[in-house]
Amino acid sequence: MAMAAAEGSDASTGAGRWLPPHSPSGLVLQTVEMHTGGEPLRIIPRLEAAEEAAVGGLSLLSLRREVAATQDHVRRALMHEPRGHGGMYGAVVVRGAAAAAGAHLAALFLHGAGYSAMCGHAVMALGRFALDYGLVAAPSCPETAVHLRCPCGPVTAFVPWDGHRSGNPVRFHSVPAFAVATDLAIDVPGYGKVMVDIGYGGTFYAFLSTEQLGLDVCSSKTRDLVNAASAVTEAVKKQFKLHHPESEDLAFLYGTILTDGKDTFSEEPTTNICVFADEQVDRSPTGSGVTARIALQYHKGLIQLNQTRTFRSSTTGSLFTGKAVKEAKLGDYNAVVVEVSGEAFYIGTTTFTVEEEDPLKYGFFFK
Ligand SMILES: O=C(O)[C@H]1NCC[C@@H]1O
C-alpha cells in the first residue's frame, strides 16, 4: 500500500522499486516543483551535461546556447505534455556556473518554446530554493540576500529566513531596466494601427492597453487576449529592430504584455496579462514584465523613486509589487534598478523517467 511503503525504510520497502521500468541509459530527472503567483517553476537541481559544459567556463549566455543545442530533449520532455503542459516553465540550476560567477545559484530558464534570458517569478522561487536546499552557506535572519546569475546578468533576491526555512514575500533587484521606445506606431494585421511601448527588464516586452485592441484585460476571453498579444509580438518583431547594449543574444522580443492602461501612479492595482514565447500565458503578473513596465513608467515621469505599484495577473488574480529604487545606466540607456516582490510556494518533488520505446518520450506540443 502506498502509505505503508512511503513510511517504510529503503530496506523494508525496496524504495528503489518506486521507479517504474525505464530505459537504463535514458533520463531520470528529479525536480522540485514550485509556483509563484500561480506560474509554475519546475526546478532541475542538476543536469550533468550543463555542469560539464560549465566546467569549460562558458558564460551563462553561451551555456544557454550549448544546452539548447545538445539538451533540448530535456527541455521538451519536462515542459511539454505529458510531463508538462502548455503553461509549464522550468529552471536548470548550474552549480558550476554559480561558482564561476561568485554567485549562490546560476540558472537557465526553460519554457515551451525555448530558453529565456530573465524570469522574475523563477528568481523569487529560486531565492527560496537556494536557502532551503543549502546553496547559501550561512543564511542570515530575518532576511538573506541570495546572489543569482541569470542569462541577462546578476540578480539579487532578498528572502525571509527564520533560521530553519525560507518564507515570503521574496523581493528581487534585477539588472538595470530601461525604456526602449514609447508611443511607437505599429500596424498589427487584423487589429490596425496601435501605439506600443517597449521596455527592458532583463528581457524585452511590448506593452499596450487592451482598449486599443477592442478588448478588456479583465473580462475578455484569454484566447482572444492571447491572439491579440501574439499578433502584436509578431508585428513588433517585423517593424522594430531591438538592440541590447551588452549582447545581441539578449536582443529579442520575449512577448507582449496587455494592460488596463493604468500607468499613472495610483495605490490601486493595475491588471495585465503577459503572453510570451510561443503564445504561452504567464499565470503570474510577470516579474521581468513588472521590471520593464516600472522602467517605462519612471521614464515617462508617471512614478517617482520608491513609489510602490501593485500589479495583478488577469489570469489568477495573483499580485506582485514593484518600485524603482535607484537610477542606473546600461550602455547609453538611462536605466533604473527595480525591486519586484511576490510570493513563491513549494508544491512537491517529482522523479521523471523515460522508456526508450515510447514514441512520445520527449513529449509533444500542440496549440
Ligand atoms: O516572471 C517572469 O519574469 C516570467 N514568468 C514567465 C515569463 C517570464 O519569464
JSON list of C-alpha atoms in Angstrom, two decimals, residues 4-175:
[
{"chain": "A", "resi": 4, "resn": "ALA", "atom": "CA", "xyz": [2.92, 1.80, 4.31]},
{"chain": "A", "resi": 5, "resn": "ALA", "atom": "CA", "xyz": [5.57, 1.94, 1.63]},
{"chain": "A", "resi": 6, "resn": "ALA", "atom": "CA", "xyz": [6.02, 5.68, 1.98]},
{"chain": "A", "resi": 7, "resn": "GLU", "atom": "CA", "xyz": [6.59, 5.29, 5.71]},
{"chain": "A", "resi": 8, "resn": "GLY", "atom": "CA", "xyz": [8.96, 2.35, 5.44]},
{"chain": "A", "resi": 9, "resn": "SER", "atom": "CA", "xyz": [12.70, 2.32, 5.09]},
{"chain": "A", "resi": 10, "resn": "ASP", "atom": "CA", "xyz": [14.51, 1.58, 1.85]},
{"chain": "A", "resi": 11, "resn": "ALA", "atom": "CA", "xyz": [15.44, -1.86, 3.17]},
{"chain": "A", "resi": 12, "resn": "SER", "atom": "CA", "xyz": [11.89, -2.86, 4.09]},
{"chain": "A", "resi": 13, "resn": "THR", "atom": "CA", "xyz": [10.14, -1.41, 1.08]},
{"chain": "A", "resi": 14, "resn": "GLY", "atom": "CA", "xyz": [12.76, -1.52, -1.65]},
{"chain": "A", "resi": 15, "resn": "ALA", "atom": "CA", "xyz": [12.19, 2.17, -2.29]},
{"chain": "A", "resi": 16, "resn": "GLY", "atom": "CA", "xyz": [14.34, 1.90, -5.43]},
{"chain": "A", "resi": 17, "resn": "ARG", "atom": "CA", "xyz": [11.48, -0.10, -6.89]},
{"chain": "A", "resi": 18, "resn": "TRP", "atom": "CA", "xyz": [9.36, 3.04, -6.79]},
{"chain": "A", "resi": 19, "resn": "LEU", "atom": "CA", "xyz": [10.88, 3.91, -10.12]},
{"chain": "A", "resi": 20, "resn": "PRO", "atom": "CA", "xyz": [8.84, 2.27, -12.88]},
{"chain": "A", "resi": 21, "resn": "PRO", "atom": "CA", "xyz": [10.51, 0.36, -15.72]},
{"chain": "A", "resi": 22, "resn": "HIS", "atom": "CA", "xyz": [12.64, 2.85, -17.60]},
{"chain": "A", "resi": 23, "resn": "SER", "atom": "CA", "xyz": [15.47, 2.99, -20.07]},
{"chain": "A", "resi": 24, "resn": "PRO", "atom": "CA", "xyz": [18.68, 2.24, -18.12]},
{"chain": "A", "resi": 25, "resn": "SER", "atom": "CA", "xyz": [20.61, 4.59, -20.39]},
{"chain": "A", "resi": 26, "resn": "GLY", "atom": "CA", "xyz": [17.87, 7.20, -20.50]},
{"chain": "A", "resi": 27, "resn": "LEU", "atom": "CA", "xyz": [16.86, 10.18, -18.44]},
{"chain": "A", "resi": 28, "resn": "VAL", "atom": "CA", "xyz": [15.95, 10.03, -14.79]},
{"chain": "A", "resi": 29, "resn": "LEU", "atom": "CA", "xyz": [15.21, 13.60, -13.79]},
{"chain": "A", "resi": 30, "resn": "GLN", "atom": "CA", "xyz": [14.44, 14.77, -10.30]},
{"chain": "A", "resi": 31, "resn": "THR", "atom": "CA", "xyz": [12.70, 18.06, -9.93]},
{"chain": "A", "resi": 32, "resn": "VAL", "atom": "CA", "xyz": [11.48, 20.39, -7.23]},
{"chain": "A", "resi": 33, "resn": "GLU", "atom": "CA", "xyz": [8.12, 21.91, -8.11]},
{"chain": "A", "resi": 34, "resn": "MET", "atom": "CA", "xyz": [7.12, 25.42, -7.08]},
{"chain": "A", "resi": 35, "resn": "HIS", "atom": "CA", "xyz": [4.83, 28.19, -8.20]},
{"chain": "A", "resi": 36, "resn": "THR", "atom": "CA", "xyz": [5.00, 31.94, -7.89]},
{"chain": "A", "resi": 37, "resn": "GLY", "atom": "CA", "xyz": [1.68, 33.71, -8.18]},
{"chain": "A", "resi": 38, "resn": "GLY", "atom": "CA", "xyz": [0.32, 30.64, -9.96]},
{"chain": "A", "resi": 39, "resn": "GLU", "atom": "CA", "xyz": [3.10, 30.42, -12.55]},
{"chain": "A", "resi": 40, "resn": "PRO", "atom": "CA", "xyz": [4.82, 27.02, -12.29]},
{"chain": "A", "resi": 41, "resn": "LEU", "atom": "CA", "xyz": [8.52, 26.56, -11.79]},
{"chain": "A", "resi": 42, "resn": "ARG", "atom": "CA", "xyz": [9.91, 23.08, -12.37]},
{"chain": "A", "resi": 43, "resn": "ILE", "atom": "CA", "xyz": [13.42, 23.24, -10.91]},
{"chain": "A", "resi": 44, "resn": "ILE", "atom": "CA", "xyz": [16.00, 20.78, -12.23]},
{"chain": "A", "resi": 45, "resn": "PRO", "atom": "CA", "xyz": [18.58, 20.92, -9.43]},
{"chain": "A", "resi": 46, "resn": "ARG", "atom": "CA", "xyz": [21.27, 19.21, -11.50]},
{"chain": "A", "resi": 47, "resn": "LEU", "atom": "CA", "xyz": [21.75, 18.47, -15.19]},
{"chain": "A", "resi": 48, "resn": "GLU", "atom": "CA", "xyz": [25.03, 16.65, -15.78]},
{"chain": "A", "resi": 49, "resn": "ALA", "atom": "CA", "xyz": [25.54, 17.93, -19.33]},
{"chain": "A", "resi": 50, "resn": "ALA", "atom": "CA", "xyz": [25.11, 21.54, -18.20]},
{"chain": "A", "resi": 51, "resn": "GLU", "atom": "CA", "xyz": [27.59, 21.03, -15.36]},
{"chain": "A", "resi": 52, "resn": "GLU", "atom": "CA", "xyz": [30.12, 19.54, -17.79]},
{"chain": "A", "resi": 53, "resn": "ALA", "atom": "CA", "xyz": [29.71, 22.49, -20.15]},
{"chain": "A", "resi": 54, "resn": "ALA", "atom": "CA", "xyz": [30.09, 24.91, -17.24]},
{"chain": "A", "resi": 55, "resn": "VAL", "atom": "CA", "xyz": [33.49, 23.40, -16.38]},
{"chain": "A", "resi": 56, "resn": "GLY", "atom": "CA", "xyz": [34.78, 24.97, -19.60]},
{"chain": "A", "resi": 57, "resn": "GLY", "atom": "CA", "xyz": [33.99, 28.38, -18.08]},
{"chain": "A", "resi": 58, "resn": "LEU", "atom": "CA", "xyz": [31.23, 29.26, -20.56]},
{"chain": "A", "resi": 59, "resn": "SER", "atom": "CA", "xyz": [29.20, 32.38, -19.78]},
{"chain": "A", "resi": 60, "resn": "LEU", "atom": "CA", "xyz": [25.57, 31.68, -18.95]},
{"chain": "A", "resi": 61, "resn": "LEU", "atom": "CA", "xyz": [24.52, 33.01, -22.36]},
{"chain": "A", "resi": 62, "resn": "SER", "atom": "CA", "xyz": [26.95, 30.62, -24.07]},
{"chain": "A", "resi": 63, "resn": "LEU", "atom": "CA", "xyz": [25.82, 27.83, -21.78]},
{"chain": "A", "resi": 64, "resn": "ARG", "atom": "CA", "xyz": [22.26, 28.57, -22.81]},
{"chain": "A", "resi": 65, "resn": "ARG", "atom": "CA", "xyz": [23.25, 28.12, -26.47]},
{"chain": "A", "resi": 66, "resn": "GLU", "atom": "CA", "xyz": [25.12, 24.88, -25.66]},
{"chain": "A", "resi": 67, "resn": "VAL", "atom": "CA", "xyz": [22.24, 23.38, -23.67]},
{"chain": "A", "resi": 68, "resn": "ALA", "atom": "CA", "xyz": [19.78, 24.39, -26.41]},
{"chain": "A", "resi": 69, "resn": "ALA", "atom": "CA", "xyz": [21.96, 22.64, -28.99]},
{"chain": "A", "resi": 70, "resn": "THR", "atom": "CA", "xyz": [22.63, 19.43, -27.07]},
{"chain": "A", "resi": 71, "resn": "GLN", "atom": "CA", "xyz": [19.99, 19.02, -24.35]},
{"chain": "A", "resi": 72, "resn": "ASP", "atom": "CA", "xyz": [16.82, 20.30, -25.93]},
{"chain": "A", "resi": 73, "resn": "HIS", "atom": "CA", "xyz": [15.18, 16.89, -25.46]},
{"chain": "A", "resi": 74, "resn": "VAL", "atom": "CA", "xyz": [15.37, 17.51, -21.69]},
{"chain": "A", "resi": 75, "resn": "ARG", "atom": "CA", "xyz": [13.51, 20.80, -22.04]},
{"chain": "A", "resi": 76, "resn": "ARG", "atom": "CA", "xyz": [10.90, 19.21, -24.29]},
{"chain": "A", "resi": 77, "resn": "ALA", "atom": "CA", "xyz": [10.48, 16.20, -22.01]},
{"chain": "A", "resi": 78, "resn": "LEU", "atom": "CA", "xyz": [9.90, 18.38, -18.95]},
{"chain": "A", "resi": 79, "resn": "MET", "atom": "CA", "xyz": [8.00, 21.33, -20.42]},
{"chain": "A", "resi": 80, "resn": "HIS", "atom": "CA", "xyz": [5.71, 19.61, -22.92]},
{"chain": "A", "resi": 81, "resn": "GLU", "atom": "CA", "xyz": [2.94, 17.09, -22.37]},
{"chain": "A", "resi": 82, "resn": "PRO", "atom": "CA", "xyz": [2.55, 14.53, -20.89]},
{"chain": "A", "resi": 83, "resn": "ARG", "atom": "CA", "xyz": [5.02, 15.57, -18.14]},
{"chain": "A", "resi": 84, "resn": "GLY", "atom": "CA", "xyz": [4.38, 19.28, -18.55]},
{"chain": "A", "resi": 85, "resn": "HIS", "atom": "CA", "xyz": [1.67, 21.39, -20.15]},
{"chain": "A", "resi": 86, "resn": "GLY", "atom": "CA", "xyz": [1.22, 24.45, -22.36]},
{"chain": "A", "resi": 87, "resn": "GLY", "atom": "CA", "xyz": [2.00, 26.81, -19.47]},
{"chain": "A", "resi": 88, "resn": "MET", "atom": "CA", "xyz": [4.96, 24.93, -17.99]},
{"chain": "A", "resi": 89, "resn": "TYR", "atom": "CA", "xyz": [8.12, 26.82, -17.04]},
{"chain": "A", "resi": 90, "resn": "GLY", "atom": "CA", "xyz": [11.43, 25.49, -15.73]},
{"chain": "A", "resi": 91, "resn": "ALA", "atom": "CA", "xyz": [14.87, 26.35, -14.43]},
{"chain": "A", "resi": 92, "resn": "VAL", "atom": "CA", "xyz": [18.08, 24.32, -14.67]},
{"chain": "A", "resi": 93, "resn": "VAL", "atom": "CA", "xyz": [20.37, 25.07, -11.73]},
{"chain": "A", "resi": 94, "resn": "VAL", "atom": "CA", "xyz": [24.02, 25.08, -12.85]},
{"chain": "A", "resi": 95, "resn": "ARG", "atom": "CA", "xyz": [26.30, 24.87, -9.82]},
{"chain": "A", "resi": 96, "resn": "GLY", "atom": "CA", "xyz": [29.49, 25.22, -11.83]},
{"chain": "A", "resi": 97, "resn": "ALA", "atom": "CA", "xyz": [28.28, 28.47, -13.41]},
{"chain": "A", "resi": 98, "resn": "ALA", "atom": "CA", "xyz": [27.35, 29.86, -9.99]},
{"chain": "A", "resi": 99, "resn": "ALA", "atom": "CA", "xyz": [30.79, 29.06, -8.60]},
{"chain": "A", "resi": 100, "resn": "ALA", "atom": "CA", "xyz": [32.49, 30.68, -11.60]},
{"chain": "A", "resi": 101, "resn": "ALA", "atom": "CA", "xyz": [30.42, 33.84, -11.16]},
{"chain": "A", "resi": 102, "resn": "GLY", "atom": "CA", "xyz": [30.81, 34.01, -7.39]},
{"chain": "A", "resi": 103, "resn": "ALA", "atom": "CA", "xyz": [27.04, 33.62, -7.02]},
{"chain": "A", "resi": 104, "resn": "HIS", "atom": "CA", "xyz": [24.98, 31.31, -4.82]},
{"chain": "A", "resi": 105, "resn": "LEU", "atom": "CA", "xyz": [22.96, 29.98, -7.73]},
{"chain": "A", "resi": 106, "resn": "ALA", "atom": "CA", "xyz": [23.04, 30.21, -11.52]},
{"chain": "A", "resi": 107, "resn": "ALA", "atom": "CA", "xyz": [20.09, 29.19, -13.65]},
{"chain": "A", "resi": 108, "resn": "LEU", "atom": "CA", "xyz": [18.96, 28.69, -17.21]},
{"chain": "A", "resi": 109, "resn": "PHE", "atom": "CA", "xyz": [15.27, 29.32, -17.82]},
{"chain": "A", "resi": 110, "resn": "LEU", "atom": "CA", "xyz": [13.13, 26.97, -19.92]},
{"chain": "A", "resi": 111, "resn": "HIS", "atom": "CA", "xyz": [9.67, 27.32, -21.42]},
{"chain": "A", "resi": 112, "resn": "GLY", "atom": "CA", "xyz": [7.57, 25.58, -24.05]},
{"chain": "A", "resi": 113, "resn": "ALA", "atom": "CA", "xyz": [9.39, 27.13, -27.00]},
{"chain": "A", "resi": 114, "resn": "GLY", "atom": "CA", "xyz": [12.96, 27.57, -25.78]},
{"chain": "A", "resi": 115, "resn": "TYR", "atom": "CA", "xyz": [15.15, 29.42, -23.30]},
{"chain": "A", "resi": 116, "resn": "SER", "atom": "CA", "xyz": [14.65, 32.88, -21.87]},
{"chain": "A", "resi": 117, "resn": "ALA", "atom": "CA", "xyz": [17.10, 35.47, -20.55]},
{"chain": "A", "resi": 118, "resn": "MET", "atom": "CA", "xyz": [15.29, 36.53, -17.39]},
{"chain": "A", "resi": 119, "resn": "CYS", "atom": "CA", "xyz": [12.41, 35.31, -15.32]},
{"chain": "A", "resi": 120, "resn": "GLY", "atom": "CA", "xyz": [11.22, 37.17, -12.25]},
{"chain": "A", "resi": 121, "resn": "HIS", "atom": "CA", "xyz": [8.77, 34.58, -10.98]},
{"chain": "A", "resi": 122, "resn": "ALA", "atom": "CA", "xyz": [11.56, 31.98, -11.19]},
{"chain": "A", "resi": 123, "resn": "VAL", "atom": "CA", "xyz": [14.00, 34.24, -9.33]},
{"chain": "A", "resi": 124, "resn": "MET", "atom": "CA", "xyz": [11.57, 34.51, -6.39]},
{"chain": "A", "resi": 125, "resn": "ALA", "atom": "CA", "xyz": [11.14, 30.73, -6.24]},
{"chain": "A", "resi": 126, "resn": "LEU", "atom": "CA", "xyz": [14.86, 30.07, -6.72]},
{"chain": "A", "resi": 127, "resn": "GLY", "atom": "CA", "xyz": [15.67, 32.52, -3.93]},
{"chain": "A", "resi": 128, "resn": "ARG", "atom": "CA", "xyz": [13.73, 30.30, -1.53]},
{"chain": "A", "resi": 129, "resn": "PHE", "atom": "CA", "xyz": [15.14, 27.12, -3.09]},
{"chain": "A", "resi": 130, "resn": "ALA", "atom": "CA", "xyz": [18.72, 28.37, -2.63]},
{"chain": "A", "resi": 131, "resn": "LEU", "atom": "CA", "xyz": [18.17, 28.75, 1.11]},
{"chain": "A", "resi": 132, "resn": "ASP", "atom": "CA", "xyz": [16.13, 25.61, 1.75]},
{"chain": "A", "resi": 133, "resn": "TYR", "atom": "CA", "xyz": [18.46, 23.40, -0.30]},
{"chain": "A", "resi": 134, "resn": "GLY", "atom": "CA", "xyz": [21.64, 24.65, 1.32]},
{"chain": "A", "resi": 135, "resn": "LEU", "atom": "CA", "xyz": [23.14, 26.68, -1.54]},
{"chain": "A", "resi": 136, "resn": "VAL", "atom": "CA", "xyz": [23.82, 29.60, 0.79]},
{"chain": "A", "resi": 137, "resn": "ALA", "atom": "CA", "xyz": [26.47, 28.66, 3.36]},
{"chain": "A", "resi": 138, "resn": "ALA", "atom": "CA", "xyz": [25.41, 30.94, 6.20]},
{"chain": "A", "resi": 139, "resn": "PRO", "atom": "CA", "xyz": [21.95, 32.44, 5.72]},
{"chain": "A", "resi": 140, "resn": "SER", "atom": "CA", "xyz": [21.13, 35.35, 7.99]},
{"chain": "A", "resi": 141, "resn": "CYS", "atom": "CA", "xyz": [17.91, 36.12, 9.86]},
{"chain": "A", "resi": 142, "resn": "PRO", "atom": "CA", "xyz": [15.46, 37.65, 9.25]},
{"chain": "A", "resi": 143, "resn": "GLU", "atom": "CA", "xyz": [16.38, 38.03, 5.57]},
{"chain": "A", "resi": 144, "resn": "THR", "atom": "CA", "xyz": [19.18, 36.72, 3.36]},
{"chain": "A", "resi": 145, "resn": "ALA", "atom": "CA", "xyz": [20.47, 38.23, 0.14]},
{"chain": "A", "resi": 146, "resn": "VAL", "atom": "CA", "xyz": [20.76, 35.43, -2.42]},
{"chain": "A", "resi": 147, "resn": "HIS", "atom": "CA", "xyz": [23.02, 36.25, -5.35]},
{"chain": "A", "resi": 148, "resn": "LEU", "atom": "CA", "xyz": [21.79, 34.69, -8.56]},
{"chain": "A", "resi": 149, "resn": "ARG", "atom": "CA", "xyz": [23.32, 34.63, -12.00]},
{"chain": "A", "resi": 150, "resn": "CYS", "atom": "CA", "xyz": [20.72, 34.73, -14.77]},
{"chain": "A", "resi": 151, "resn": "PRO", "atom": "CA", "xyz": [21.45, 34.77, -18.52]},
{"chain": "A", "resi": 152, "resn": "CYS", "atom": "CA", "xyz": [20.72, 38.53, -18.52]},
{"chain": "A", "resi": 153, "resn": "GLY", "atom": "CA", "xyz": [23.20, 39.16, -15.68]},
{"chain": "A", "resi": 154, "resn": "PRO", "atom": "CA", "xyz": [23.41, 39.31, -11.88]},
{"chain": "A", "resi": 155, "resn": "VAL", "atom": "CA", "xyz": [20.17, 39.43, -9.91]},
{"chain": "A", "resi": 156, "resn": "THR", "atom": "CA", "xyz": [19.78, 39.58, -6.12]},
{"chain": "A", "resi": 157, "resn": "ALA", "atom": "CA", "xyz": [16.83, 38.04, -4.28]},
{"chain": "A", "resi": 158, "resn": "PHE", "atom": "CA", "xyz": [16.06, 39.05, -0.70]},
{"chain": "A", "resi": 159, "resn": "VAL", "atom": "CA", "xyz": [14.48, 36.09, 1.06]},
{"chain": "A", "resi": 160, "resn": "PRO", "atom": "CA", "xyz": [12.97, 35.86, 4.56]},
{"chain": "A", "resi": 161, "resn": "TRP", "atom": "CA", "xyz": [14.84, 33.24, 6.64]},
{"chain": "A", "resi": 162, "resn": "ASP", "atom": "CA", "xyz": [13.84, 32.21, 10.18]},
{"chain": "A", "resi": 163, "resn": "GLY", "atom": "CA", "xyz": [16.90, 30.07, 10.85]},
{"chain": "A", "resi": 164, "resn": "HIS", "atom": "CA", "xyz": [15.23, 26.88, 9.55]},
{"chain": "A", "resi": 165, "resn": "ARG", "atom": "CA", "xyz": [13.24, 27.65, 6.46]},
{"chain": "A", "resi": 166, "resn": "SER", "atom": "CA", "xyz": [12.64, 30.38, 3.93]},
{"chain": "A", "resi": 167, "resn": "GLY", "atom": "CA", "xyz": [9.44, 32.38, 3.67]},
{"chain": "A", "resi": 168, "resn": "ASN", "atom": "CA", "xyz": [7.60, 35.08, 1.79]},
{"chain": "A", "resi": 169, "resn": "PRO", "atom": "CA", "xyz": [7.42, 37.67, 0.39]},
{"chain": "A", "resi": 170, "resn": "VAL", "atom": "CA", "xyz": [10.56, 37.40, -1.72]},
{"chain": "A", "resi": 171, "resn": "ARG", "atom": "CA", "xyz": [11.80, 40.55, -3.42]},
{"chain": "A", "resi": 172, "resn": "PHE", "atom": "CA", "xyz": [14.49, 40.91, -6.04]},
{"chain": "A", "resi": 173, "resn": "HIS", "atom": "CA", "xyz": [16.60, 43.53, -7.79]},
{"chain": "A", "resi": 174, "resn": "SER", "atom": "CA", "xyz": [17.23, 42.71, -11.42]},
{"chain": "A", "resi": 175, "resn": "VAL", "atom": "CA", "xyz": [19.68, 44.08, -13.96]}
]
